[in-house]
PDB file of C-alpha atoms in Angstrom:
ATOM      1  CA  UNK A   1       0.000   0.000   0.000  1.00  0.00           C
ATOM      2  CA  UNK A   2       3.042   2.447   0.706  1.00  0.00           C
ATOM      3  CA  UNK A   3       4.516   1.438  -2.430  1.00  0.00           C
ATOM      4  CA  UNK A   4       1.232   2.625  -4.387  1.00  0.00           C
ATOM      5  CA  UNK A   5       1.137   6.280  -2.244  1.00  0.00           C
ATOM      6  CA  UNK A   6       4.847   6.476  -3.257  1.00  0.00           C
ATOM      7  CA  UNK A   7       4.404   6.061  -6.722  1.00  0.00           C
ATOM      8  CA  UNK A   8       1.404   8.217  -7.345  1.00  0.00           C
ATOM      9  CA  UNK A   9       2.890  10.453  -5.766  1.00  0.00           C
ATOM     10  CA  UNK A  10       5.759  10.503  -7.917  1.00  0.00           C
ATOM     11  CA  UNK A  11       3.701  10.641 -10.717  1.00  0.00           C
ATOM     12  CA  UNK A  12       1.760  13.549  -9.453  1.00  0.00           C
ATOM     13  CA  UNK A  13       5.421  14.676  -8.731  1.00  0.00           C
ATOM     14  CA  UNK A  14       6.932  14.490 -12.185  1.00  0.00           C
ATOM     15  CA  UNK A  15       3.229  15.936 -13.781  1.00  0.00           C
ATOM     16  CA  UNK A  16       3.382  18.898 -11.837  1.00  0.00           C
ATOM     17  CA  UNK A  17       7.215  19.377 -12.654  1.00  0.00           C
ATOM     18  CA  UNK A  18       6.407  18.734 -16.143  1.00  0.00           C
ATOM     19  CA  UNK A  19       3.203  21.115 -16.797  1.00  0.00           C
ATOM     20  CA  UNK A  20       5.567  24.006 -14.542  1.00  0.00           C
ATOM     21  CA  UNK A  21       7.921  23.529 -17.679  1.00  0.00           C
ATOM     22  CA  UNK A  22       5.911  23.125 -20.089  1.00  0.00           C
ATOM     23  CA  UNK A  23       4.050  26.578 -18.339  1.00  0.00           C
ATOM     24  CA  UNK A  24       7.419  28.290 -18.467  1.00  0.00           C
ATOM     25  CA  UNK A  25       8.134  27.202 -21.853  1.00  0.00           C
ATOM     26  CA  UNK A  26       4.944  28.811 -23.280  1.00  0.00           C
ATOM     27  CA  UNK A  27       5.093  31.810 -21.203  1.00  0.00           C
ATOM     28  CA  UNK A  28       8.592  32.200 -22.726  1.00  0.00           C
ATOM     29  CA  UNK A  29       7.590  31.883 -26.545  1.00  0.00           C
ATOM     30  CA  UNK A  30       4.868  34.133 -25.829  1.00  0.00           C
ATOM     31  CA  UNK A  31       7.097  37.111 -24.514  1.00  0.00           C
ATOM     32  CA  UNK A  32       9.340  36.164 -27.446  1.00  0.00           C
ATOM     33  CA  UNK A  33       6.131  36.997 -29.745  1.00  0.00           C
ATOM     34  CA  UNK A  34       5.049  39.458 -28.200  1.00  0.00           C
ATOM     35  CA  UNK A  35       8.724  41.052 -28.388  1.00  0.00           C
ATOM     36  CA  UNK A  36       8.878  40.599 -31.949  1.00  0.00           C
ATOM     37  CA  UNK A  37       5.445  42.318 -32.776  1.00  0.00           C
ATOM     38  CA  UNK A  38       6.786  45.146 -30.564  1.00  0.00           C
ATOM     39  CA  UNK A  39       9.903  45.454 -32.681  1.00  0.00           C
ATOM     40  CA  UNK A  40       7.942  45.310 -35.709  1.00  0.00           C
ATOM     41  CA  UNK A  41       6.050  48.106 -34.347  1.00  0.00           C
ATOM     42  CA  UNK A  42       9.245  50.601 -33.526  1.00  0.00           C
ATOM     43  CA  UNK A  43      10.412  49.823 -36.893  1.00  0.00           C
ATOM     44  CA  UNK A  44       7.604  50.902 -38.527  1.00  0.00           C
ATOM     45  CA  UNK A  45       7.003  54.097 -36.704  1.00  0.00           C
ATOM     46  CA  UNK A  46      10.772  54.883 -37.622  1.00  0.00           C
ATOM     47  CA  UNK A  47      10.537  54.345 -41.158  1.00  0.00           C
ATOM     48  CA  UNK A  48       7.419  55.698 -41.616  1.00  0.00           C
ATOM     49  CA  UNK A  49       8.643  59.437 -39.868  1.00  0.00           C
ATOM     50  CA  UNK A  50      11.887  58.987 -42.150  1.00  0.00           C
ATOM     51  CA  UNK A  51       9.495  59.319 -45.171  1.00  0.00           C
ATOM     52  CA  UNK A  52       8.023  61.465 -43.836  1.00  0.00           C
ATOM     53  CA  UNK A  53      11.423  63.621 -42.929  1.00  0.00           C
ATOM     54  CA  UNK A  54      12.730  63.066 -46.710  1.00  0.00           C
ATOM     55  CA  UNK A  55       9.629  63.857 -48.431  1.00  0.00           C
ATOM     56  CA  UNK A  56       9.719  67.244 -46.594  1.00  0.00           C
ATOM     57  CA  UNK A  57      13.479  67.707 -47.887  1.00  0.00           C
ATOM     58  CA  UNK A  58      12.461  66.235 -51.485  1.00  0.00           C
ATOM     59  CA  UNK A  59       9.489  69.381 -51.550  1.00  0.00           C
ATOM     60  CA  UNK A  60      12.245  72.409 -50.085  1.00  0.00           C
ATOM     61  CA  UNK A  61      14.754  71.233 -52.800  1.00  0.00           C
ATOM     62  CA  UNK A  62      11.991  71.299 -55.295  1.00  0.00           C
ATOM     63  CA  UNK A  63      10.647  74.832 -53.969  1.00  0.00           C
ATOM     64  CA  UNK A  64      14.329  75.822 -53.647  1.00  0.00           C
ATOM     65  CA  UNK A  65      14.817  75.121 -57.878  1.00  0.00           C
ATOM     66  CA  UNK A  66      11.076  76.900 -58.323  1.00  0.00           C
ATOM     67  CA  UNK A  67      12.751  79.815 -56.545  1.00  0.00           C
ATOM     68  CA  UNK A  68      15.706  80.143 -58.579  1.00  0.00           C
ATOM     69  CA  UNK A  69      13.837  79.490 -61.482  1.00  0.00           C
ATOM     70  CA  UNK A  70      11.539  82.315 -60.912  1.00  0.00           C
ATOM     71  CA  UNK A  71      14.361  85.110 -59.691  1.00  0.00           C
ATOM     72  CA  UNK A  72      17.815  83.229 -61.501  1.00  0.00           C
ATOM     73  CA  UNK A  73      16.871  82.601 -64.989  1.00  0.00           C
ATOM     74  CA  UNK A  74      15.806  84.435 -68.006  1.00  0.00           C
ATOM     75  CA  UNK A  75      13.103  82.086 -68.873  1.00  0.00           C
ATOM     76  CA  UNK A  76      11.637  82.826 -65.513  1.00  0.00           C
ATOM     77  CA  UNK A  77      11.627  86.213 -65.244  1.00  0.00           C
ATOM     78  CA  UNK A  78       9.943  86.298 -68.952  1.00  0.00           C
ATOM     79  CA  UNK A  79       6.975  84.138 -66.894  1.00  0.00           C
ATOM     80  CA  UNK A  80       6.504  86.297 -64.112  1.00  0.00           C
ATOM     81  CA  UNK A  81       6.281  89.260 -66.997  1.00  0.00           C
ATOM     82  CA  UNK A  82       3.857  87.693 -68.928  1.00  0.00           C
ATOM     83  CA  UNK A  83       1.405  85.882 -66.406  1.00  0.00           C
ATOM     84  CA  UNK A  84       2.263  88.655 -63.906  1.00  0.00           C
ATOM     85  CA  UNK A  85       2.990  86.715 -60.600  1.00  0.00           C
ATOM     86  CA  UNK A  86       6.144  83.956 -60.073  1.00  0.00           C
ATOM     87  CA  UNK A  87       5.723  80.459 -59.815  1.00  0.00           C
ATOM     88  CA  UNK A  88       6.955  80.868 -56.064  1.00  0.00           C
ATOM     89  CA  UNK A  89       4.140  82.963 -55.240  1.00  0.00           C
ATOM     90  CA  UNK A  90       1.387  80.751 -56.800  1.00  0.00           C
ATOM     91  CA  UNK A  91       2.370  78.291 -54.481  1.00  0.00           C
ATOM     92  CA  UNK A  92       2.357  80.330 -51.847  1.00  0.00           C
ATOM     93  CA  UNK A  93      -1.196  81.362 -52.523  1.00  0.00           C
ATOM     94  CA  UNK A  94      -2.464  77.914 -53.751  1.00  0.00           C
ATOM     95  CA  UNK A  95      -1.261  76.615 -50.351  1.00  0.00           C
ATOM     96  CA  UNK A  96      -2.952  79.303 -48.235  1.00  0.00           C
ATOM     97  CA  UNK A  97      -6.170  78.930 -49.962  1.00  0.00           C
ATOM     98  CA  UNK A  98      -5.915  75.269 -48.871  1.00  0.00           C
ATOM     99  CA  UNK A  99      -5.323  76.238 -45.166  1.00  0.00           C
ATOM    100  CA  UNK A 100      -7.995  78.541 -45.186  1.00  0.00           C
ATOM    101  CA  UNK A 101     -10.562  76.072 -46.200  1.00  0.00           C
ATOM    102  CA  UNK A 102      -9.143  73.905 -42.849  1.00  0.00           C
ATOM    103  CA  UNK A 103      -6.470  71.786 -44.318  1.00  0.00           C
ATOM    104  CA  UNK A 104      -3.315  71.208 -42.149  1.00  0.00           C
ATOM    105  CA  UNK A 105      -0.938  73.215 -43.513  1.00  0.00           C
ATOM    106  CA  UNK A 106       1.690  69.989 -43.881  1.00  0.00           C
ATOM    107  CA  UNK A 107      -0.895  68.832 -46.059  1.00  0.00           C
ATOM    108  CA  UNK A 108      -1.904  71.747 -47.470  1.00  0.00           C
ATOM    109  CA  UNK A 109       1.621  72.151 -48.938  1.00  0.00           C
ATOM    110  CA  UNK A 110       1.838  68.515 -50.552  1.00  0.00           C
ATOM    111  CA  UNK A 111      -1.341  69.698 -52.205  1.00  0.00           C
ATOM    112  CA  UNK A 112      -0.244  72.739 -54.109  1.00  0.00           C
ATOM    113  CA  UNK A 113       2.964  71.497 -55.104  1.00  0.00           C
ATOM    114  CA  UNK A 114       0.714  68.280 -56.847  1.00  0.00           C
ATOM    115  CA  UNK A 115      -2.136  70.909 -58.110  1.00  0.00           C
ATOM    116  CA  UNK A 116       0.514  73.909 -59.238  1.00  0.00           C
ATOM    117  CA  UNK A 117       3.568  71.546 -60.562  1.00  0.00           C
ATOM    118  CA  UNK A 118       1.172  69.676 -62.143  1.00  0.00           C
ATOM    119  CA  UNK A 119      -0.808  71.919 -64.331  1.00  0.00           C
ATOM    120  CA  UNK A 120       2.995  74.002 -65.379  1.00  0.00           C
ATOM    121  CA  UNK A 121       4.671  70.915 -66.376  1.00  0.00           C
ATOM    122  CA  UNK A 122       1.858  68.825 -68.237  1.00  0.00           C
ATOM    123  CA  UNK A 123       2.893  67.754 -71.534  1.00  0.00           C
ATOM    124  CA  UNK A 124      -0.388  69.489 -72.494  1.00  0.00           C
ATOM    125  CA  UNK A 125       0.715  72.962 -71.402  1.00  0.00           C
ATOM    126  CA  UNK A 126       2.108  75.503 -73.352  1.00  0.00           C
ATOM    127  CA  UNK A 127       5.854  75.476 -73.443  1.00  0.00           C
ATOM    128  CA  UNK A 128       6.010  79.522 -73.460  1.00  0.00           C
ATOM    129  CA  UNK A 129       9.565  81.141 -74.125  1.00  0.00           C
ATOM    130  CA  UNK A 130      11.094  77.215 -73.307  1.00  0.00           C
ATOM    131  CA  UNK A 131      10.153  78.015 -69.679  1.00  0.00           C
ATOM    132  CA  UNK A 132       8.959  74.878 -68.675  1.00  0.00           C
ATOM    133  CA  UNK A 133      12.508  73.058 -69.742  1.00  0.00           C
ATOM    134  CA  UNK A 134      14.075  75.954 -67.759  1.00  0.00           C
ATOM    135  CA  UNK A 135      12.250  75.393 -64.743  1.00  0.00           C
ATOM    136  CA  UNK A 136      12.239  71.416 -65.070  1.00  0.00           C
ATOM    137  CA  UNK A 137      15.955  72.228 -65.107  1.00  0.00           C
ATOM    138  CA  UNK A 138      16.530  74.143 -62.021  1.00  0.00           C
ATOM    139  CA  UNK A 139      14.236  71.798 -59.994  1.00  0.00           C
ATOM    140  CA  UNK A 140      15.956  68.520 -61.046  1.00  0.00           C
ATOM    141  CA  UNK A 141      19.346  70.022 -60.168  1.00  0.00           C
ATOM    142  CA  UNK A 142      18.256  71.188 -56.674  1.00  0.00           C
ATOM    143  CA  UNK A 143      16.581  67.734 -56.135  1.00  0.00           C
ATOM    144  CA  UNK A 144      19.670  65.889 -56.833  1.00  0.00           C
ATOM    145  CA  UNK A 145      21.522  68.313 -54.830  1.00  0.00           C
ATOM    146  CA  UNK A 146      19.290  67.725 -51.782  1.00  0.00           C
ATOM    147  CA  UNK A 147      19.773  63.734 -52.157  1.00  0.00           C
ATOM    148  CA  UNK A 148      23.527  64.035 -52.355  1.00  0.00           C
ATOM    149  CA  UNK A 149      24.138  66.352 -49.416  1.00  0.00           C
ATOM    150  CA  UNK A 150      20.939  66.078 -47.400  1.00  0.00           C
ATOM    151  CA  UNK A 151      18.807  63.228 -47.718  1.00  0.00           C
ATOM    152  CA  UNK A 152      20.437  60.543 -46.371  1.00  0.00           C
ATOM    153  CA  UNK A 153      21.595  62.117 -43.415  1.00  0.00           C
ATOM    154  CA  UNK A 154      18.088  63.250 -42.349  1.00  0.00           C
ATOM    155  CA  UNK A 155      16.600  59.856 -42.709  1.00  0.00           C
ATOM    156  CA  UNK A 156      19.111  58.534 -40.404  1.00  0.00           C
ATOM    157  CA  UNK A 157      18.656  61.264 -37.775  1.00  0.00           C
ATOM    158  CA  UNK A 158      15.086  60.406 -38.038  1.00  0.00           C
ATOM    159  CA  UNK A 159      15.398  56.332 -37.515  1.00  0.00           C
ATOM    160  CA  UNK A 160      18.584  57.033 -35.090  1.00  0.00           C
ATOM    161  CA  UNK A 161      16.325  59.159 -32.614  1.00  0.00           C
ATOM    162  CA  UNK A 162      13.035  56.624 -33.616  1.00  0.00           C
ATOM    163  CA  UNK A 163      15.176  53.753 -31.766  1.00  0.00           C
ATOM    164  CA  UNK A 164      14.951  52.268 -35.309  1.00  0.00           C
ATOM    165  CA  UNK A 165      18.527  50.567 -37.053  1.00  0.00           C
ATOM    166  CA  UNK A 166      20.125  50.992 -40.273  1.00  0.00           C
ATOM    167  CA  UNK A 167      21.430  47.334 -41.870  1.00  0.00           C
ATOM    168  CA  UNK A 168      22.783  46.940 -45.195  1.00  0.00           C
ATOM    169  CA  UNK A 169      19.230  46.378 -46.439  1.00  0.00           C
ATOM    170  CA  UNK A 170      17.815  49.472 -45.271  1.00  0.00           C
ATOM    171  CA  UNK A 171      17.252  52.541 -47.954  1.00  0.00           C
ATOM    172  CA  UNK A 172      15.628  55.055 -49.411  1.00  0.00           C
ATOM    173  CA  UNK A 173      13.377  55.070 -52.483  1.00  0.00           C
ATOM    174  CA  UNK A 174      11.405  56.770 -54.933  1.00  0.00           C
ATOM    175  CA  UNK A 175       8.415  54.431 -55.239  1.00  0.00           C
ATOM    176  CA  UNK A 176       5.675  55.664 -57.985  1.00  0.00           C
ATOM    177  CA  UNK A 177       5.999  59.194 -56.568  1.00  0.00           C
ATOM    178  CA  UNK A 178       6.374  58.399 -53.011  1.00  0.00           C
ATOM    179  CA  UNK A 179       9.872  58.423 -50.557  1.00  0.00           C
ATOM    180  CA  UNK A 180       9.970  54.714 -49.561  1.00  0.00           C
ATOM    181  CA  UNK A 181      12.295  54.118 -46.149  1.00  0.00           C
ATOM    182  CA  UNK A 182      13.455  50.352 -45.115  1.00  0.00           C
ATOM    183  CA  UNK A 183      14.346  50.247 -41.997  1.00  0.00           C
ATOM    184  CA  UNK A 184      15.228  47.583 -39.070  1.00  0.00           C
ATOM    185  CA  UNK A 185      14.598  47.565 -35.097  1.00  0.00           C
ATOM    186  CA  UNK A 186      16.968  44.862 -33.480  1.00  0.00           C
ATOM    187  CA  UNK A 187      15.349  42.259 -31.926  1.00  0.00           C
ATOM    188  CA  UNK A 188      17.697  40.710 -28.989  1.00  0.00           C
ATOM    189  CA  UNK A 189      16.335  37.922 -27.580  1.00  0.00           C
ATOM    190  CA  UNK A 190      17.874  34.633 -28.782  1.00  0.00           C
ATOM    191  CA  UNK A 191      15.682  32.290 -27.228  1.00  0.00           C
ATOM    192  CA  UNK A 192      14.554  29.553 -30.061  1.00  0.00           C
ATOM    193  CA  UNK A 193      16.399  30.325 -32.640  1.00  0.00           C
ATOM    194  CA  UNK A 194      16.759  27.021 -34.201  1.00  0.00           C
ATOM    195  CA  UNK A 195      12.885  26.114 -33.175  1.00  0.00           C
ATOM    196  CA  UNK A 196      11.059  29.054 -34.335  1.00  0.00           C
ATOM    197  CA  UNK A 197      12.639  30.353 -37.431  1.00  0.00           C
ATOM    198  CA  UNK A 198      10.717  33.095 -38.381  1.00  0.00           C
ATOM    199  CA  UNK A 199      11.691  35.144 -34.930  1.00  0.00           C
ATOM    200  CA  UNK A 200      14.391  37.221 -36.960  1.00  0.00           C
ATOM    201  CA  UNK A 201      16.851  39.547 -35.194  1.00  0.00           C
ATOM    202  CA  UNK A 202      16.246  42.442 -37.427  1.00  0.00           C
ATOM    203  CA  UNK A 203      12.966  43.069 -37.992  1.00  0.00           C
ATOM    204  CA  UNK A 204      12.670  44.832 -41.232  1.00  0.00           C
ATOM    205  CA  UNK A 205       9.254  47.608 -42.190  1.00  0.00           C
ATOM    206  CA  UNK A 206       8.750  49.699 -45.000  1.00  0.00           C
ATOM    207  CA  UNK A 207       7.602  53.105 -44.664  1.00  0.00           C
ATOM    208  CA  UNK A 208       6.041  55.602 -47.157  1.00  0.00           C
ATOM    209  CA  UNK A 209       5.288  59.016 -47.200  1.00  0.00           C
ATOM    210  CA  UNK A 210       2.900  60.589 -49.411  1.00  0.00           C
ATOM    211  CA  UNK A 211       2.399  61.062 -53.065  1.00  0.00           C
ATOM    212  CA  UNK A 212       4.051  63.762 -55.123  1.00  0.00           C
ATOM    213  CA  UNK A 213       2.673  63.332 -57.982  1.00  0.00           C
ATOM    214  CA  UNK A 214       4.313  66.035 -59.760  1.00  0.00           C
ATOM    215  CA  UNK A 215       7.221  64.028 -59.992  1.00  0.00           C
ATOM    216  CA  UNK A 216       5.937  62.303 -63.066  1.00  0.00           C
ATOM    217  CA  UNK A 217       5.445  65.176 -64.669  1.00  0.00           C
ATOM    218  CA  UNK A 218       8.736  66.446 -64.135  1.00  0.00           C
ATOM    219  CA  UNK A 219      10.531  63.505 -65.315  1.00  0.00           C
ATOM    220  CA  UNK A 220      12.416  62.544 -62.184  1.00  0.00           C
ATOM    221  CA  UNK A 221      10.085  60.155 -61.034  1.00  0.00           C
ATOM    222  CA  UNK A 222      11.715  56.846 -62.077  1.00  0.00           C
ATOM    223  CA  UNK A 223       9.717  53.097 -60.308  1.00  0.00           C
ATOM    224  CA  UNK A 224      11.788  52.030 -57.128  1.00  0.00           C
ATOM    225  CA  UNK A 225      14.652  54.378 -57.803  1.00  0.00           C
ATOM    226  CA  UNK A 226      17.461  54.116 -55.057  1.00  0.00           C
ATOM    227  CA  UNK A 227      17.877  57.387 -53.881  1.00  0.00           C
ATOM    228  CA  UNK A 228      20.084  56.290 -51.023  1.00  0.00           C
ATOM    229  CA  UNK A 229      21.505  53.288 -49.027  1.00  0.00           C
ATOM    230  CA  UNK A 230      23.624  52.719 -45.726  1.00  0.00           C
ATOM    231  CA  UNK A 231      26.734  50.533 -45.620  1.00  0.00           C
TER     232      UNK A 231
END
């Protein structure tokens, strides 16, 4: 009879040992998850503000080249002669009649460049003077200006200070009009690596910032151009 108490007893023993790590193990895989997902997360709030961030520097360098289109070349100042305001100014006014009716003014912005840049550069427009080729011109040299000496750097500030991480994978894109950011959030946990293959270390996200869909129009717009990638 002692023999039988011993032994289920042991057995109760060894079940309770074995649903505690059993318990334990799940508990563990489920932080693990739950880790990941959070990862995912911070990586996709970092590349989604460095879009964000470079879209804003793609829009300066473009109102930079409008500028010195409208004040720095011939063709320009024949415009603002003829039509009687500079192409500046027209955005200007096309984005404060956008605030006024209660957009954001971020978004107000996006909106005149698209509506303004869109209707001067058309291939449908009139080509006055060769003022359209002039200001195509200045804008395409001040946008390859920014991505040389500006872009890259911002977008890293941006995922730096986001807790995000730059791998040789990550970079920036111009993505049917839109600045396209890959970027990583390290994922440091190491538990079942062998078991569970698809809990990565670097957990990559995609983020996009809105159209500009000017771009076409201006010819600079090329399908998943590489703007800019980190060793």
């Amino acid at each position: 009879m002692k023999d039988v108490v011993r032994s289920e007893r042991g057995n109760a023993s060894f079940y309770l040992i074995w649903f505690i790590v059993i318990s334990g193990f799940l508990l563990v895989f489920l932080f693990n998850v739950l880790n990941l997902f959070g990862k995912k997360e911070q990586a996709a709030i970092a590349a989604e503000q460095a879009a964000m961030a470079g879209t804003d520097v793609l829009l300066q360098a473009v109102y930079d080249g409008v500028e010195q289109f409208d004040f720095q070349t011939a063709e320009g100042i024949a415009r603002t002669l003829l039509t009687g305001d500079t192409l500046s100014g027209r955005l200007s006014k096309a984005k404060q009649a956008y605030v006024s009716a209660g957009t954001p003014a971020p978004e107000a912005r996006l909106k005149a460049f698209n509506k303004v840049l869109e209707e001067e550069l058309s291939s449908t427009s009139p080509d006055v003077l060769g003022w359209k080729a002039a200001l195509e011109e200045s804008v395409r040299r001040k946008l390859d200006d920014a991505v040389d000496r500006e872009l890259k750097g911002t977008v890293k500030t941006i995922i730096n200070s986001n807790a995000g991480k730059l791998t040789r994978d990550s970079e920036v894109a111009l993505d049917r009009g839109r600045v396209a950011v890959t970027a990583h959030a390290e994922y440091e946990t190491r538990v079942f690596d062998t078991l569970i293959p698809f809990l990565k270390h670097d957990v990559p996200y995609k983020g996009y910032g809105p159209e500009l869909k000017f771009m076409d129009e201006l010819g600079w717009s090329i399908h998943d151009k590489k703007l800019a990638a980190f060793p």
